[in-house]
Amino acid sequence: MSSSSERLAMSAGSDTADRPRPPGRLLRLAPVLTGLTALVCLLGWLQKQPCASAGFDFVKTTTNACYTDIYPLYYVRGLSDGKLPYFDSFTGSDLHYVEYPVLSGGFMQLVAWLVQPFGVDERGLAFYNVTALLLAVLAIVAVLATAYAAGRRSLRAGLMVALSPALLLTAYINWDLLAVALSALAVAAWSARRPALAGTLLGLAIAAKFYPLLFLGPLVLLCVRAGQWRAMGRLLAGTAGAWLLVNLPVMIFAWDGWKEFYTFSQGRGIDWGSIFFVLQDHGLPGPAADTDRLNLLGTGTFLVLAAGIAVLALAAPRRPRLAQLMFLVLVAFMLPNKVWSPQYVLWLLPLAVMARPKLPAFIVWQLGEILYFFGIWWFLLSVSAQTPGQDLSGTVSAVLSLDAPEGGISQDVYSLALLARFVTVLALAALVVWDVLRPSGDVVRSDGADDPAGGVLDGAADVISLGRWRGARRTSVPVPS
């Protein structure tokens, strides 16, 4: 059962639950957050310029850690030849169609149309620059939506996302910011008590990237605990409707192209960044050679972790905040995944600052991501050059000299960088779990707030709770005389 102070906070939350959130604070903060985000995005664009000036040559991109998928995929996915994603196939690789969900493919095609006025030799770089500009706008949207959903801590949350090294370094690696922005808007709409709109935005996010589908689990669990059946139904209807609206035409008219993403994901082996990449060199050869076993191990581990999160959601002494559960379920998905690309940090970023807006652990996590960001490119440099790479002392010496390690880094050094990211993410998730189990220490709730991003859940009373059920069972047991 909740303590008296927690019940008082819930009561205070319920008193204000029906009041619309005043937009004044966010409107005052919007120019600052927009300007800072734009500045960080500009710095991120400048960080890629040594590679852009060299035509994104692979050796240059790995040496200078400024790789992007955007430029090369313009050519190798047929966009430069006027091919339509999903409808037109291409040759030159094991893939025959664009391997991204439909909305991401549509985004790519939109930019391909926008750069048609440029000369043939200029279109590739124009495609990258226009994409970067649109992604910067999406980054601003994500920051403002996160600040809105964070409630009283809007300034801190917005600044933590806007000024993060992760945003600067990874914003332009791929098209992930499209799904990140749509997911952040979905959370903002939910916090504004508009579940149908939140579902629509979440459906669009799922149409851009797979991972936002995971957020339905926390939303459903918290709605069940609070008895918010109507809001849950509107959310699910909006999600399904928006996803079908985007996907159904392509499914009907370009089935082979539409399913490429799913077949590619299913058949994909261990990739850079996965914990399996380290484990396969330490006694785990079976899953590395067998994709079916790898999928089973990764999916099975995630399902076990997800079940634990479900129990936590229903049994915690106080209903967890939405951002806490969304962050945990996404971490549970990423930790045992066979693919963990550098830009996936963007998925976690808005949720992490809402789940636990404390700087010390956040900074440690960002340092882990920085280590991995440079580690992956310098390791790929050694792989492409077929050199053993620098050991730890050689790598540290090069970094202290503000230079890239000559010939890249060894696999042992790369494994350390990978583990640094893995451990810091895991530690941050453990701290969030601790806050859920000990809600009196949750900094967001320290001033009497309940769940700023919770929408209809904010201040709502529990209807279904495993803790309450256990308490009811204890009180029903007769006391022997």
Coordinates of C-alpha atoms in Angstrom, one line a residue:
M1 CA 0.0 0.0 0.0
S2 CA 1.1 3.6 -0.5
S3 CA 2.4 5.6 2.4
S4 CA 0.4 8.6 3.7
S5 CA 2.7 11.1 1.9
E6 CA 2.3 9.2 -1.4
R7 CA -1.5 9.1 -1.0
L8 CA -1.5 12.8 -0.4
A9 CA 0.6 13.3 -3.5
M10 CA -1.8 11.2 -5.5
S11 CA -4.7 13.2 -4.1
A12 CA -3.1 16.4 -5.1
G13 CA -2.5 15.0 -8.5
S14 CA -6.1 14.0 -8.9
D15 CA -7.2 17.5 -8.0
T16 CA -5.4 19.0 -10.9
A17 CA -5.8 16.1 -13.3
D18 CA -8.6 17.7 -15.3
R19 CA -6.9 21.0 -15.7
P20 CA -5.3 21.7 -19.1
R21 CA -1.6 22.2 -18.9
P22 CA -0.7 25.9 -19.4
P23 CA 1.4 26.4 -22.5
G24 CA 3.0 29.6 -21.3
R25 CA 6.1 28.0 -19.8
L26 CA 7.0 26.0 -22.9
L27 CA 6.3 29.0 -25.1
R28 CA 8.8 31.0 -23.1
L29 CA 11.3 28.2 -23.3
A30 CA 10.8 27.3 -26.9
P31 CA 13.1 30.0 -28.4
V32 CA 16.0 28.9 -26.1
L33 CA 15.5 25.2 -26.6
T34 CA 15.0 25.7 -30.4
G35 CA 18.2 27.8 -30.7
L36 CA 20.3 25.4 -28.6
T37 CA 19.1 22.4 -30.5
A38 CA 19.7 24.1 -33.8
L39 CA 23.3 25.0 -32.7
V40 CA 24.0 21.4 -31.6
C41 CA 22.6 20.1 -34.9
L42 CA 24.8 22.6 -36.8
L43 CA 27.9 21.3 -34.8
G44 CA 26.8 17.8 -35.7
W45 CA 26.7 18.8 -39.4
L46 CA 30.1 20.4 -39.1
Q47 CA 31.5 17.2 -37.5
K48 CA 30.5 15.4 -40.7
Q49 CA 32.2 17.9 -43.1
P50 CA 35.7 16.2 -43.2
C51 CA 33.9 13.2 -44.7
A52 CA 31.5 15.2 -46.9
S53 CA 34.5 17.0 -48.5
A54 CA 36.0 13.6 -49.2
G55 CA 32.9 12.2 -50.8
F56 CA 32.3 10.1 -47.7
D57 CA 35.2 7.9 -48.5
F58 CA 35.1 4.9 -46.1
V59 CA 38.6 5.3 -44.8
K60 CA 38.1 9.0 -44.2
T61 CA 34.7 8.4 -42.5
T62 CA 36.1 5.8 -40.1
T63 CA 39.3 7.7 -39.3
N64 CA 37.4 10.9 -38.6
A65 CA 34.4 9.2 -37.0
C66 CA 32.0 11.0 -39.3
Y67 CA 30.2 8.1 -41.1
T68 CA 26.6 8.4 -42.3
D69 CA 24.3 5.9 -44.1
I70 CA 22.5 8.7 -45.8
Y71 CA 24.9 9.6 -48.6
P72 CA 25.9 6.0 -49.7
L73 CA 22.3 4.7 -49.5
Y74 CA 21.1 7.4 -51.9
Y75 CA 23.1 5.5 -54.5
V76 CA 23.0 1.8 -53.5
R77 CA 19.3 1.8 -52.8
G78 CA 18.5 3.1 -56.3
L79 CA 17.2 6.6 -55.3
S80 CA 19.8 8.2 -57.6
D81 CA 18.4 6.2 -60.5
G82 CA 14.9 7.3 -59.8
K83 CA 13.7 4.0 -58.3
L84 CA 10.8 4.1 -55.9
P85 CA 11.3 2.4 -52.5
Y86 CA 9.3 -0.9 -52.2
F87 CA 8.0 -0.7 -55.8
D88 CA 11.3 -0.8 -57.7
S89 CA 14.0 -3.4 -57.0
F90 CA 17.7 -2.8 -57.3
T91 CA 20.8 -5.0 -57.7
G92 CA 24.3 -5.0 -56.3
S93 CA 23.6 -6.5 -52.8
D94 CA 21.7 -9.3 -51.0
L95 CA 18.8 -6.8 -50.6
H96 CA 16.4 -6.1 -53.5
Y97 CA 14.3 -3.3 -51.9
V98 CA 14.7 -0.6 -49.3
E99 CA 15.1 -2.3 -45.9
Y100 CA 13.3 0.3 -43.8
P101 CA 9.7 0.6 -42.7
V102 CA 7.4 2.5 -45.0
L103 CA 7.4 5.9 -43.5
S104 CA 11.2 6.0 -43.5
G105 CA 11.3 4.9 -47.1
G106 CA 8.7 7.7 -47.9
F107 CA 11.0 10.2 -46.2
M108 CA 13.9 9.1 -48.3
Q109 CA 11.9 9.4 -51.5
L110 CA 10.6 12.9 -50.6
V111 CA 14.2 14.1 -50.2
A112 CA 15.1 12.4 -53.5
W113 CA 12.4 14.4 -55.2
L114 CA 13.5 17.6 -53.5
V115 CA 17.1 17.4 -54.9
Q116 CA 16.1 16.7 -58.5
P117 CA 16.8 20.4 -59.5
F118 CA 20.5 19.8 -58.6
G119 CA 23.0 18.6 -61.2
V120 CA 23.6 14.8 -61.4
D121 CA 27.0 15.1 -59.8
E122 CA 25.7 17.3 -57.0
R123 CA 22.6 15.3 -56.0
G124 CA 24.3 12.9 -53.6
L125 CA 25.7 15.6 -51.4
A126 CA 22.5 17.6 -51.8
F127 CA 20.5 14.6 -50.6
Y128 CA 22.6 14.3 -47.5
N129 CA 22.4 18.1 -46.7
V130 CA 18.6 18.4 -47.3
T131 CA 18.1 15.2 -45.2
A132 CA 20.3 16.7 -42.4
L133 CA 18.3 19.9 -42.5
L134 CA 15.0 18.0 -42.1
L135 CA 16.5 15.8 -39.4
A136 CA 17.6 18.9 -37.5
V137 CA 14.0 20.2 -37.6
L138 CA 12.8 16.8 -36.3
A139 CA 15.4 17.1 -33.5
I140 CA 13.9 20.4 -32.5
V141 CA 10.5 18.8 -32.5
A142 CA 11.7 16.0 -30.3
V143 CA 13.3 18.4 -27.8
L144 CA 10.2 20.6 -27.5
A145 CA 7.8 17.6 -27.2
T146 CA 10.0 16.1 -24.5
A147 CA 10.1 19.4 -22.6
Y148 CA 6.3 19.7 -22.8
A149 CA 5.8 16.1 -21.5
A150 CA 8.3 16.7 -18.7
G151 CA 6.0 19.2 -17.0
R152 CA 7.7 21.3 -14.3
R153 CA 11.1 20.1 -15.3
S154 CA 10.6 21.1 -18.9
L155 CA 13.8 23.2 -19.0
R156 CA 16.0 20.6 -17.6
A157 CA 14.6 17.8 -19.8
G158 CA 14.8 19.9 -22.9
L159 CA 18.4 21.0 -22.2
M160 CA 19.5 17.5 -21.4
V161 CA 18.3 16.3 -24.8
A162 CA 19.3 19.4 -26.8
L163 CA 22.9 19.6 -25.4
S164 CA 23.6 15.8 -25.3
P165 CA 26.8 14.6 -27.0
A166 CA 24.6 11.7 -28.4
L167 CA 22.5 14.1 -30.4
L168 CA 25.6 16.0 -31.8
L169 CA 27.4 12.8 -32.8
T170 CA 24.6 10.5 -34.1
A171 CA 21.8 12.8 -35.5
Y172 CA 22.9 12.3 -39.1
I173 CA 24.0 8.7 -39.2
N174 CA 20.6 7.4 -40.3
W175 CA 16.9 8.5 -40.4
D176 CA 16.2 7.5 -36.8
L177 CA 15.2 11.0 -35.7
L178 CA 11.9 10.7 -37.7
A179 CA 10.7 7.9 -35.3
V180 CA 12.2 9.7 -32.3
A181 CA 10.3 12.9 -33.0
L182 CA 7.0 11.1 -33.7
S183 CA 7.4 9.1 -30.5
A184 CA 8.1 12.2 -28.5
L185 CA 5.1 13.9 -30.0
A186 CA 3.0 10.8 -29.1
V187 CA 4.1 11.1 -25.4
A188 CA 3.4 14.8 -25.5
A189 CA -0.1 14.2 -26.8
W190 CA -0.7 11.5 -24.2
S191 CA 0.5 13.9 -21.5
A192 CA -2.1 16.4 -22.8
R193 CA -4.8 13.8 -22.3
R194 CA -5.4 13.2 -26.0
P195 CA -5.1 9.4 -26.3
A196 CA -6.5 9.1 -29.8
L197 CA -3.9 11.7 -31.1
A198 CA -1.2 10.0 -29.1
G199 CA -2.2 6.7 -30.8
T200 CA -2.1 8.2 -34.2
L201 CA 1.4 9.6 -33.7
L202 CA 2.6 6.4 -32.2
G203 CA 1.2 4.5 -35.2
L204 CA 3.2 6.8 -37.5
A205 CA 6.3 6.3 -35.4
I206 CA 5.9 2.5 -35.7
A207 CA 5.5 3.0 -39.5
A208 CA 8.9 4.7 -39.4
K209 CA 10.8 2.4 -37.1
F210 CA 9.9 -0.8 -35.3
Y211 CA 10.9 0.1 -31.8
P212 CA 8.0 2.4 -30.8
L213 CA 5.7 -0.6 -31.0
L214 CA 7.2 -1.6 -27.6
F215 CA 5.7 1.5 -26.0
L216 CA 2.2 0.0 -26.2
G217 CA 3.1 -2.5 -23.5
P218 CA 3.8 0.2 -20.8
L219 CA 0.8 2.2 -21.9
V220 CA -1.6 -0.8 -21.7
L221 CA -0.2 -2.0 -18.3
L222 CA -0.5 1.4 -16.7
C223 CA -4.0 1.9 -18.1
V224 CA -5.0 -1.5 -16.7
R225 CA -3.6 -0.7 -13.3
A226 CA -5.5 2.7 -13.3
G227 CA -8.6 1.3 -15.0
Q228 CA -8.4 3.7 -17.9
W229 CA -10.1 1.4 -20.4
R230 CA -11.6 4.1 -22.6
A231 CA -8.3 6.0 -23.0
M232 CA -6.5 2.7 -23.7
G233 CA -9.1 1.8 -26.4
R234 CA -8.7 5.1 -28.1
L235 CA -4.9 4.8 -28.0
L236 CA -4.9 1.4 -29.6
A237 CA -7.5 2.3 -32.2
G238 CA -5.5 5.4 -33.2
T239 CA -2.2 3.4 -33.4
A240 CA -3.7 0.6 -35.5
G241 CA -5.5 3.1 -37.8
A242 CA -2.5 5.3 -38.5
W243 CA -0.2 2.3 -39.1
L244 CA -2.6 0.7 -41.5
L245 CA -3.2 4.0 -43.3
V246 CA 0.5 4.3 -44.1
N247 CA 1.3 0.6 -44.7
L248 CA -1.8 -0.9 -46.4
P249 CA -1.3 0.7 -49.8
V250 CA 2.3 -0.5 -50.0
M251 CA 1.3 -3.9 -48.7
I252 CA -1.4 -4.2 -51.4
F253 CA 0.6 -2.9 -54.4
A254 CA 4.2 -3.8 -53.4
W255 CA 4.1 -6.7 -51.1
D256 CA 7.6 -8.0 -51.8
G257 CA 9.1 -4.6 -51.2
W258 CA 7.0 -4.0 -48.1
K259 CA 8.1 -7.2 -46.4
E260 CA 11.8 -6.6 -47.1
F261 CA 12.3 -4.9 -43.7
Y262 CA 10.8 -7.9 -41.8
T263 CA 12.6 -10.6 -43.7
F264 CA 15.9 -8.7 -43.5
S265 CA 15.5 -8.2 -39.8
Q266 CA 14.6 -11.9 -39.2
G267 CA 17.6 -13.2 -41.2
R268 CA 20.1 -10.7 -40.0
G269 CA 23.1 -12.1 -38.1
I270 CA 25.1 -10.6 -35.2
D271 CA 26.0 -7.0 -36.0
W272 CA 28.4 -4.4 -34.6
G273 CA 27.3 -3.2 -31.2
S274 CA 25.5 -6.3 -30.0
I275 CA 26.6 -8.0 -26.8
F276 CA 26.7 -11.2 -28.8
F277 CA 29.6 -9.7 -30.7
V278 CA 31.7 -10.0 -27.6
L279 CA 30.1 -13.2 -26.3
Q280 CA 30.8 -15.1 -29.6
D281 CA 34.5 -14.7 -28.9
H282 CA 34.1 -16.0 -25.3
G283 CA 32.4 -19.4 -25.7
L284 CA 29.1 -18.6 -27.5
P285 CA 29.7 -20.0 -31.0
G286 CA 26.3 -21.6 -31.5
P287 CA 24.0 -18.6 -31.9
A288 CA 26.6 -16.8 -33.9
A289 CA 26.4 -19.4 -36.6
D290 CA 22.7 -20.1 -36.4
T291 CA 20.3 -17.2 -37.0
D292 CA 17.3 -19.1 -35.7
R293 CA 19.0 -19.8 -32.4
L294 CA 20.2 -16.2 -32.2
N295 CA 16.7 -14.9 -32.7
L296 CA 15.4 -17.3 -30.1
L297 CA 18.0 -16.3 -27.6
G298 CA 17.5 -12.6 -28.1
T299 CA 13.7 -12.7 -28.2
G300 CA 13.5 -15.1 -25.3
T301 CA 15.7 -12.9 -23.2
F302 CA 13.7 -9.8 -24.0
L303 CA 10.4 -11.6 -23.2
V304 CA 11.8 -12.6 -19.8
L305 CA 12.8 -9.1 -19.1
A306 CA 9.5 -7.7 -20.4
A307 CA 7.6 -10.1 -18.0
G308 CA 9.7 -8.7 -15.1
I309 CA 8.8 -5.2 -16.2
A310 CA 5.1 -6.2 -16.3
V311 CA 5.3 -7.5 -12.8
L312 CA 7.0 -4.3 -11.7
A313 CA 4.3 -2.2 -13.4
L314 CA 1.5 -4.0 -11.5
A315 CA 3.3 -4.7 -8.2
A316 CA 5.3 -1.5 -7.5
P317 CA 4.3 0.3 -4.3
R318 CA 3.2 3.3 -6.4
R319 CA 2.2 3.1 -10.0
P320 CA 5.4 3.7 -12.1
R321 CA 5.6 6.8 -14.3
L322 CA 5.0 6.2 -18.0
A323 CA 8.5 7.4 -19.0
Q324 CA 10.1 5.0 -16.5
L325 CA 8.4 2.0 -18.0
M326 CA 8.9 3.1 -21.6
F327 CA 12.6 3.5 -20.9
L328 CA 12.9 0.1 -19.2
V329 CA 11.1 -1.8 -21.9
L330 CA 13.3 -0.2 -24.6
V331 CA 16.4 -1.1 -22.7
A332 CA 15.2 -4.6 -22.3
F333 CA 14.8 -4.8 -26.0
M334 CA 18.2 -3.3 -26.8
L335 CA 20.4 -5.2 -24.4
P336 CA 19.9 -8.7 -25.8
N337 CA 19.4 -7.5 -29.4
K338 CA 21.6 -8.8 -32.2
V339 CA 21.9 -5.3 -33.7
W340 CA 22.7 -2.1 -31.7
S341 CA 23.8 0.7 -34.1
P342 CA 25.5 3.8 -32.7
Q343 CA 22.5 6.1 -33.5
Y344 CA 20.1 3.9 -31.4
V345 CA 21.1 6.1 -28.5
L346 CA 18.6 8.6 -29.9
W347 CA 15.8 6.2 -29.1
L348 CA 16.6 6.2 -25.4
L349 CA 17.5 9.9 -25.1
P350 CA 14.1 11.6 -24.5
L351 CA 12.9 8.7 -22.3
A352 CA 16.0 8.7 -20.2
V353 CA 15.7 12.4 -19.3
M354 CA 12.1 12.0 -18.4
A355 CA 12.6 8.8 -16.5
R356 CA 15.4 10.1 -14.4
P357 CA 16.3 13.7 -14.9
K358 CA 19.5 13.6 -12.8
L359 CA 22.8 14.7 -14.3
P360 CA 25.5 12.4 -12.7
A361 CA 24.2 9.0 -14.1
F362 CA 23.2 10.7 -17.3
I363 CA 26.7 12.1 -17.9
V364 CA 28.3 8.7 -17.1
W365 CA 25.9 7.1 -19.7
Q366 CA 26.8 9.8 -22.3
L367 CA 30.5 9.1 -21.7
G368 CA 29.9 5.4 -22.4
E369 CA 28.1 6.4 -25.6
I370 CA 31.0 8.6 -26.7
L371 CA 33.5 5.8 -26.0
Y372 CA 31.4 3.5 -28.2
F373 CA 30.9 6.0 -30.9
F374 CA 34.6 6.5 -31.6
G375 CA 35.3 2.8 -30.8
I376 CA 33.1 1.4 -33.5
W377 CA 34.5 3.6 -36.3
W378 CA 38.1 3.1 -35.3
F379 CA 37.5 -0.7 -35.1
L380 CA 36.0 -0.7 -38.6
L381 CA 39.0 1.2 -39.7
S382 CA 41.3 -1.6 -38.6
V383 CA 38.9 -4.2 -40.1
S384 CA 38.8 -2.4 -43.5
A385 CA 42.6 -1.9 -43.5
Q386 CA 43.1 -5.5 -42.3
T387 CA 45.5 -4.4 -39.6
P388 CA 45.5 -5.6 -35.9
G389 CA 44.8 -2.1 -34.7
Q390 CA 46.2 -0.3 -31.6
D391 CA 46.1 -1.8 -28.2
L392 CA 44.7 0.1 -25.2
S393 CA 47.8 2.0 -24.4
G394 CA 48.3 3.0 -28.1
T395 CA 44.7 4.1 -28.3
V396 CA 44.9 6.2 -25.1
S397 CA 48.1 7.8 -26.3
A398 CA 46.6 8.7 -29.7
V399 CA 43.4 10.1 -28.1
L400 CA 45.5 12.2 -25.6
S401 CA 47.3 13.6 -28.7
L402 CA 43.9 14.5 -30.2
D403 CA 44.5 12.1 -33.1
A404 CA 42.9 8.9 -34.4
P405 CA 44.8 5.7 -33.6
E406 CA 46.9 4.8 -36.6
G407 CA 45.4 1.7 -38.3
G408 CA 42.4 1.8 -36.0
I409 CA 41.9 -0.1 -32.7
S410 CA 42.1 -3.8 -31.8
Q411 CA 39.1 -6.0 -31.2
D412 CA 39.9 -6.1 -27.5
V413 CA 39.8 -2.3 -27.2
Y414 CA 36.5 -2.3 -29.3
S415 CA 35.0 -4.8 -26.9
L416 CA 35.9 -2.5 -24.0
A417 CA 34.1 0.3 -25.7
L418 CA 31.1 -1.9 -26.4
L419 CA 30.9 -3.0 -22.8
A420 CA 31.2 0.6 -21.6
R421 CA 28.0 1.4 -23.4
F422 CA 26.3 -1.8 -22.3
V423 CA 27.2 -1.4 -18.6
T424 CA 26.3 2.3 -18.5
V425 CA 22.9 1.7 -20.0
L426 CA 22.3 -1.2 -17.7
A427 CA 23.3 0.9 -14.7
L428 CA 20.9 3.7 -15.7
A429 CA 18.1 1.2 -16.1
A430 CA 18.9 -0.2 -12.6
L431 CA 18.6 3.3 -11.1
V432 CA 15.2 3.7 -12.8
V433 CA 14.1 0.4 -11.3
W434 CA 15.3 1.6 -7.9
D435 CA 13.3 4.8 -8.2
V436 CA 10.2 2.7 -9.1
L437 CA 10.6 0.5 -6.0
R438 CA 11.4 3.5 -3.8
P439 CA 9.1 6.2 -5.2
S440 CA 10.0 8.6 -2.3
G441 CA 13.4 9.0 -3.9
D442 CA 12.0 9.8 -7.4
V443 CA 13.2 13.3 -8.1
V444 CA 10.1 14.0 -10.4
R445 CA 7.8 13.2 -7.5
S446 CA 9.7 14.9 -4.8
D447 CA 7.6 18.1 -5.2
G448 CA 4.3 16.4 -5.0
A449 CA 3.8 15.7 -8.7
D450 CA 2.6 12.3 -9.8
D451 CA 3.3 11.6 -13.5
P452 CA 3.7 14.7 -15.7
A453 CA 3.7 12.6 -18.9
G454 CA 1.0 10.3 -17.6
G455 CA -2.0 12.2 -19.1
V456 CA -5.1 10.4 -17.8
L457 CA -2.9 8.3 -15.5
D458 CA -1.6 11.4 -13.7
G459 CA -3.1 11.4 -10.3
A460 CA -5.5 8.5 -11.1
A461 CA -6.3 6.0 -8.4
D462 CA -5.2 2.3 -8.8
V463 CA -7.9 -0.1 -9.8
I464 CA -5.8 -3.2 -10.3
S465 CA -2.6 -3.7 -8.2
L466 CA -0.7 -6.8 -7.2
G467 CA 0.4 -5.0 -4.1
R468 CA -3.2 -4.2 -3.1
W469 CA -4.2 -7.8 -3.9
R470 CA -1.5 -9.2 -1.6
G471 CA -2.5 -6.7 1.1
A472 CA -6.2 -7.7 0.8
R473 CA -5.2 -11.4 1.1
R474 CA -3.2 -10.8 4.3
T475 CA -6.0 -8.9 5.9
S476 CA -8.5 -11.7 5.0
V477 CA -6.4 -14.4 6.8
P478 CA -8.0 -15.1 10.2
V479 CA -5.8 -14.4 13.2
P480 CA -5.6 -17.5 15.5
S481 CA -7.0 -16.8 19.0

